[in-house]
Coordinates of C-alpha atoms in Angstrom, one line a residue:
X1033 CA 0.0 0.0 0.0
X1034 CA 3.0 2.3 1.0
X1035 CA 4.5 1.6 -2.2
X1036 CA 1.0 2.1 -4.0
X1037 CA 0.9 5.5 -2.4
X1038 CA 4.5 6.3 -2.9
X1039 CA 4.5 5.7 -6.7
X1040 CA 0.8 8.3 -7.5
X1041 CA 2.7 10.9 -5.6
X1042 CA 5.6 10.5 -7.6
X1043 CA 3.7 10.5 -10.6
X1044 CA 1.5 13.5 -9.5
X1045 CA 5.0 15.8 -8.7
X1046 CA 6.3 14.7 -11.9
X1047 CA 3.2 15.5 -13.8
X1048 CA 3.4 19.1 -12.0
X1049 CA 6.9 19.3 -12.7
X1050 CA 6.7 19.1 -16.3
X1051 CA 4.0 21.8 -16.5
X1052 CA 4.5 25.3 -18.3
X1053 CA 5.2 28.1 -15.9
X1054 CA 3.7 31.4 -16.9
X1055 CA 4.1 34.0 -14.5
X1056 CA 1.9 37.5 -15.3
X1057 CA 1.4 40.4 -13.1
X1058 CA -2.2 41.3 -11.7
X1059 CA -3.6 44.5 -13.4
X1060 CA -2.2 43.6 -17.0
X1061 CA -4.5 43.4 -20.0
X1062 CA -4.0 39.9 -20.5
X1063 CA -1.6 36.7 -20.6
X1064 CA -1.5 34.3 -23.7
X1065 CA -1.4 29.9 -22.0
X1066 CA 0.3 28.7 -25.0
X1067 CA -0.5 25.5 -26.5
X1068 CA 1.1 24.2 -29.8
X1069 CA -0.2 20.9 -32.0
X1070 CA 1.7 19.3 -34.3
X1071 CA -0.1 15.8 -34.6
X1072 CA -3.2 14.9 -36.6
X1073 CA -6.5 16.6 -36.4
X1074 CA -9.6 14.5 -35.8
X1075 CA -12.3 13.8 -38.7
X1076 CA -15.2 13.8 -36.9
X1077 CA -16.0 16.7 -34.5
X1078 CA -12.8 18.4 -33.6
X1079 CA -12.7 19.7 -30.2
X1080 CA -10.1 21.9 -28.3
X1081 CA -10.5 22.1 -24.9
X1082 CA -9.4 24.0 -21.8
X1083 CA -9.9 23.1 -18.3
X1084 CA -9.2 23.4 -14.5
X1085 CA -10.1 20.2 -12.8
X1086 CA -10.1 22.6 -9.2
X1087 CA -13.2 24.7 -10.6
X1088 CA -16.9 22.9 -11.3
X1089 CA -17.7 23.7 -14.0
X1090 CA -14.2 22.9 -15.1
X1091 CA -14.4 24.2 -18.5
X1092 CA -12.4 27.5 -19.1
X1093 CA -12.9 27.6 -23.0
X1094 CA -14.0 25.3 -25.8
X1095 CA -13.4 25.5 -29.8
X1096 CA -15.3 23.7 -31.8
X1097 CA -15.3 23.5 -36.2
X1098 CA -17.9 25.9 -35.9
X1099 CA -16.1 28.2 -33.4
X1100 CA -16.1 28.7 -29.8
X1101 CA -18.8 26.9 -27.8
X1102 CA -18.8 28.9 -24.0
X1103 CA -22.3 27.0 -23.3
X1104 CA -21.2 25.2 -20.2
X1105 CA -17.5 27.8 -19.9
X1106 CA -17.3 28.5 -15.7
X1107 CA -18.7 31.6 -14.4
X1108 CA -15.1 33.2 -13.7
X1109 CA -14.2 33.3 -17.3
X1110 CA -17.1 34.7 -18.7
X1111 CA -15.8 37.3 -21.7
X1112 CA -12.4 36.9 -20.7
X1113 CA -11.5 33.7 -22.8
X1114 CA -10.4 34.1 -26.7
X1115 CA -8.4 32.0 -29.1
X1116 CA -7.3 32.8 -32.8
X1117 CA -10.1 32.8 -35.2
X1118 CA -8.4 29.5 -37.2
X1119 CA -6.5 27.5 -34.2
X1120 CA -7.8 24.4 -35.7
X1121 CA -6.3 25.5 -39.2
X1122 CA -3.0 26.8 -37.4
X1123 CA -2.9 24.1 -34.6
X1124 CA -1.7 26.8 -32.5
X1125 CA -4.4 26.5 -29.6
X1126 CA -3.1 28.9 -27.0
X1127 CA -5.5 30.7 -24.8
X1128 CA -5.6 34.6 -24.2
X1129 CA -7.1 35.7 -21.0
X1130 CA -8.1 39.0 -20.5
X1131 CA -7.4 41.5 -17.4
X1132 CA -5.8 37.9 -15.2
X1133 CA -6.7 38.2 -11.2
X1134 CA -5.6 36.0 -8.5
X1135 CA -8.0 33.8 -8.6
X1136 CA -6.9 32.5 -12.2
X1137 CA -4.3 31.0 -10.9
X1138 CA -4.4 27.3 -10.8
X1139 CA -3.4 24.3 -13.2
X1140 CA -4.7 24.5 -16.9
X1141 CA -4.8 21.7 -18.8
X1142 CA -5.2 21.6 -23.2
X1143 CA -6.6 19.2 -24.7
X1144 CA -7.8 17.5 -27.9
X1145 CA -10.8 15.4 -28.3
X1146 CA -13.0 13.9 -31.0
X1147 CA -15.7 13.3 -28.7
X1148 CA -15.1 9.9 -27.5
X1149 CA -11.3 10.2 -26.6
X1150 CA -9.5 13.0 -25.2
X1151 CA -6.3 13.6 -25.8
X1152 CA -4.0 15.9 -22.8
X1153 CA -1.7 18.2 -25.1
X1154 CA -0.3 20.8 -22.5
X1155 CA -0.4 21.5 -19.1
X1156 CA 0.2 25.1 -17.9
X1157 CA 0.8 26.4 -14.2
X1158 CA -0.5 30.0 -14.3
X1159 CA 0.6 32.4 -11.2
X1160 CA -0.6 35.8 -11.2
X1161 CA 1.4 37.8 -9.0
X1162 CA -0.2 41.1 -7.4
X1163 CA 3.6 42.1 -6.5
X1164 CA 4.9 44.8 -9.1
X1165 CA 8.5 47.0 -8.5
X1166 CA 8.2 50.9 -8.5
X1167 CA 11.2 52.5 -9.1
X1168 CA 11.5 56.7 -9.3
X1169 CA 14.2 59.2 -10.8
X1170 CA 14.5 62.8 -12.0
X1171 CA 14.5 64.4 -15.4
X1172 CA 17.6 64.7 -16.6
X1173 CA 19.7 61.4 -14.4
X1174 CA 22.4 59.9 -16.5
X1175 CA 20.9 56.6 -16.1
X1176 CA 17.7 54.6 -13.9
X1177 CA 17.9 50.8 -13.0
X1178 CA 14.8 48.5 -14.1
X1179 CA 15.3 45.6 -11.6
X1180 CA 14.5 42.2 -12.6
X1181 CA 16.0 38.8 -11.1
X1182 CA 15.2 34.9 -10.9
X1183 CA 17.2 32.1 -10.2
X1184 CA 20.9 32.0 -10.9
X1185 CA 22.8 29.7 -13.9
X1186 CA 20.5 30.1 -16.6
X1187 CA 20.4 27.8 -19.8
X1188 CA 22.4 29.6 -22.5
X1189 CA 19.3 29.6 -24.8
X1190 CA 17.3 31.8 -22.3
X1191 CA 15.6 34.7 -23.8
X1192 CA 14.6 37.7 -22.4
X1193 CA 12.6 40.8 -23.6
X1194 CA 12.4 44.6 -22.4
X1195 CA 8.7 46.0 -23.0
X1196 CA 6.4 48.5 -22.8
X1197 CA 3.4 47.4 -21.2
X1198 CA 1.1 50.5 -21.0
X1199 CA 1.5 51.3 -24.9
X1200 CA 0.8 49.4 -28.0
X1201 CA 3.7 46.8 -28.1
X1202 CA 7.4 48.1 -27.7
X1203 CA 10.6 46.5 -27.5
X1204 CA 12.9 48.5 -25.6
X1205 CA 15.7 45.6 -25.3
X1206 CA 16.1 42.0 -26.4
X1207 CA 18.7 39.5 -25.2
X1208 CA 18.2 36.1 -27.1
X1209 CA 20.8 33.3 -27.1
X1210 CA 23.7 35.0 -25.0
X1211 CA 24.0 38.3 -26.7
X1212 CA 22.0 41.5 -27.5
X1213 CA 19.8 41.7 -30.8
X1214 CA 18.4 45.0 -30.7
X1215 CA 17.2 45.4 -34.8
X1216 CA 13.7 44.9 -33.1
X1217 CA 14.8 47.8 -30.4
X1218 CA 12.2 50.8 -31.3
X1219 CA 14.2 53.6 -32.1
X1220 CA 13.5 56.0 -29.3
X1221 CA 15.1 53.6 -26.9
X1222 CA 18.3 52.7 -29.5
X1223 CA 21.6 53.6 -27.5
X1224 CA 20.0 54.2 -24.2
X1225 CA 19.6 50.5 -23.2
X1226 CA 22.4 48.0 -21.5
X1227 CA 22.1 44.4 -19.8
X1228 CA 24.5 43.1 -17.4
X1229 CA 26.9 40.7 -19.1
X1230 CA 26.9 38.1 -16.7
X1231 CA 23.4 37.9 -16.3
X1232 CA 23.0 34.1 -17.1
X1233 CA 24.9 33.3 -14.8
X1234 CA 24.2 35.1 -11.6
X1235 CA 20.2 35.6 -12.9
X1236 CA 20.1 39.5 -12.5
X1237 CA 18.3 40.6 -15.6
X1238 CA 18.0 44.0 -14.7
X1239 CA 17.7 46.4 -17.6
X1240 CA 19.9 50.0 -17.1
X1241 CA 18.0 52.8 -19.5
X1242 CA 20.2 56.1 -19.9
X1243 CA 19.3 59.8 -19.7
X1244 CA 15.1 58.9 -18.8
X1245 CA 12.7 61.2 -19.8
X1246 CA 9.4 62.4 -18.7
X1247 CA 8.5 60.1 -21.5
X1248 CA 10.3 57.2 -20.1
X1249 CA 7.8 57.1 -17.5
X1250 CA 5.4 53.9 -17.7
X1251 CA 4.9 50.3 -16.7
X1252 CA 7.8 48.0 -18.3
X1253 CA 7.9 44.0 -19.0
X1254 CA 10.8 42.0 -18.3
X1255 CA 9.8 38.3 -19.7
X1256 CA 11.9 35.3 -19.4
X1257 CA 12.2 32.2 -21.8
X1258 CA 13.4 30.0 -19.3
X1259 CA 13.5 26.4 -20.9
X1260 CA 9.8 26.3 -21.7
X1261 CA 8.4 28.4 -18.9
X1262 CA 8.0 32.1 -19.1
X1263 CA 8.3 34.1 -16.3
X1264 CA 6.9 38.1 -16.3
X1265 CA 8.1 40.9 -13.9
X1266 CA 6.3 44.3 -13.9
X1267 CA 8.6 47.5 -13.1
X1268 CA 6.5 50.9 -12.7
X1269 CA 8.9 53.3 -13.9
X1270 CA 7.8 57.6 -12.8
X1271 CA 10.5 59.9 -14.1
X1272 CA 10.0 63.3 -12.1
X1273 CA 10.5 66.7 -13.7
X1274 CA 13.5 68.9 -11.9
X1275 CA 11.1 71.6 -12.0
X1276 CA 7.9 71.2 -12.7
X1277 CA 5.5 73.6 -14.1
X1278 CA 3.4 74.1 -11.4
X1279 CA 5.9 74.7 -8.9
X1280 CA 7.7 77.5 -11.6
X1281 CA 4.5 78.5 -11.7
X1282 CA 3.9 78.9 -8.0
X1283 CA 7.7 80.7 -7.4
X1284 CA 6.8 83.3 -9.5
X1285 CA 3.5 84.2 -7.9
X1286 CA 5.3 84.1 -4.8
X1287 CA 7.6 86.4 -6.0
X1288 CA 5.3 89.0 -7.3
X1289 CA 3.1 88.5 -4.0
X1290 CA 6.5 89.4 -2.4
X1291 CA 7.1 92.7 -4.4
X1292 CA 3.6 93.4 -3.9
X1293 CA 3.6 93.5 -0.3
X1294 CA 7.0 95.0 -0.1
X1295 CA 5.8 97.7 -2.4
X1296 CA 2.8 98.3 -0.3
X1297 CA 4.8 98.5 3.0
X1298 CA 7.3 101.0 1.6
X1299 CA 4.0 103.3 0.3
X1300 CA 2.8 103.1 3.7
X1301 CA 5.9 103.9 5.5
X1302 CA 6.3 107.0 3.1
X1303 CA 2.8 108.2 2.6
X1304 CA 3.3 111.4 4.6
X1305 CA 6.5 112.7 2.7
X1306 CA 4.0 111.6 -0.3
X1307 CA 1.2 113.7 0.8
X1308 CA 3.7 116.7 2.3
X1309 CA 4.7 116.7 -1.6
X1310 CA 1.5 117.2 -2.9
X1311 CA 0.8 120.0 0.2
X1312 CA 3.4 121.7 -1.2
X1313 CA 2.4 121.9 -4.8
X1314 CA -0.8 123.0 -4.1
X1315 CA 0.6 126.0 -1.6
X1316 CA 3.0 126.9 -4.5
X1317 CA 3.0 130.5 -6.3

């Protein structure tokens, strides 16, 4: 019995082991649970499927030949489920869900199914993090660090991309297959950008940006290829004016509130030499 017992928690780890790690931030506008097919496609009613076996309903999303079918689809995911238009043409059946919470994390599973058999393609171990980094400088700094770590000695073929996350899609830096390939890099970040050299090996995947901007300020995306998990880490970056408007704005009304009052006390001081002026023009010949 021991051994019994032994063996279906070995096999349960394992199973848990082998899953796809995708790691997303709470707050973002969505995360993408990939799943890739490269076998055959069943003749007689093709069915993707995604499921948590934690949730009843367990259903998260269903595509059908006729499109999605969201019939019996859990009350949590309700319009927050899509997949491309022809994943059963493509066999690329990877999941985008919308606006992630902590609640959606969990075990998903994809699968294949013809209606009698089902077929397990991919499972995927979500975790959405509520954790983000805040980082601040001023206008006009020769240079800001974007943390991002994880685990030290790295597999050489780790990838890791630099992004803009509150703007339609940016690459800021990209660092595939031990060196830098910034021909992607949009142009208002070219030059400005630097990764540590080591990083690999000690895991510090922090990204240095040089002379930020007001501009610069934003939420950024470090994402890590590691093996086939992929790990996000948000960085909230607020660049800060040396002198902001409002506070120019606010010196100089100080300053002619100073000359005003100053003025006044002087006129007041030396109203009678003032009015003994104006006695003496009148009395004069």
């Amino acid at each position: 019995m021991n051994l019994i017992l032994s063996l279906l928690i070995l096999v349960f780890v394992s199973q848990r082991a082998l899953a796809l790690v995708v790691e997303v931030n709470e707050g973002e506008g969505s995360v993408s649970l990939p799943c890739q097919y490269s076998g055959f496609i069943p003749e007689d009613n093709p069915t993707v499927l995604w499921t948590r076996d934690d949730l009843d309903p367990k259903s998260v999303h269903i595509r059908r030949e006729g499109g999605d079918d969201l019939r019996g689809q859990t009350q949590l995911y309700s319009g927050r489920t899509s997949m491309k238009p022809d994943a059963l043409d493509s066999l690329d059946f990877s999941l985008t869900l919308r606006k992630p919470t902590k609640a959606d994390s969990g075990n998903y599973t994809c699968s294949i199914s013809n209606g009698r058999e089902e077929r397990r393609l991919r499972n995927i171990q979500l975790q959405v993090k509520d954790q983000q980094v805040e980082v601040g400088v001023e206008e006009g700094s020769e240079s800001i660090l974007l943390p991002c770590k994880t685990k030290p000695d790295l597999p050489e073929d780790t990838r890791v991309e630099w992004t803009r996350s509150d703007r339609e899609l940016m690459m800021v830096h990209l660092y595939p297959n031990r060196s830098d390939h910034l021909k992607t890099q949009d142009n208002l970040y070219r030059d400005r950008t630097k990764m540590n050299k080591d990083l690999l090996r000690t895991g510090d995947l922090s990204l240095t940006l040089k002379y930020p901007t007001d501009w610069d300020t934003g939420g950024y995306i470090c994402t890590i290829y590691r093996d086939e998990d992929i790990l996000r880490q948000k960085v909230v970056l607020q660049v800060k004016e040396q002198f902001p408007s409002w506070t120019v704005a606010l010196l100089v009304l100080l300053v002619v509130l100073v000359l005003l009052v100053v003025s006044g006390g002087l006129l007041f001081r030396f109203r009678h030499y003032f009015m003994s002026g104006e006695c003496l023009l009148l009395h004069y010949p």
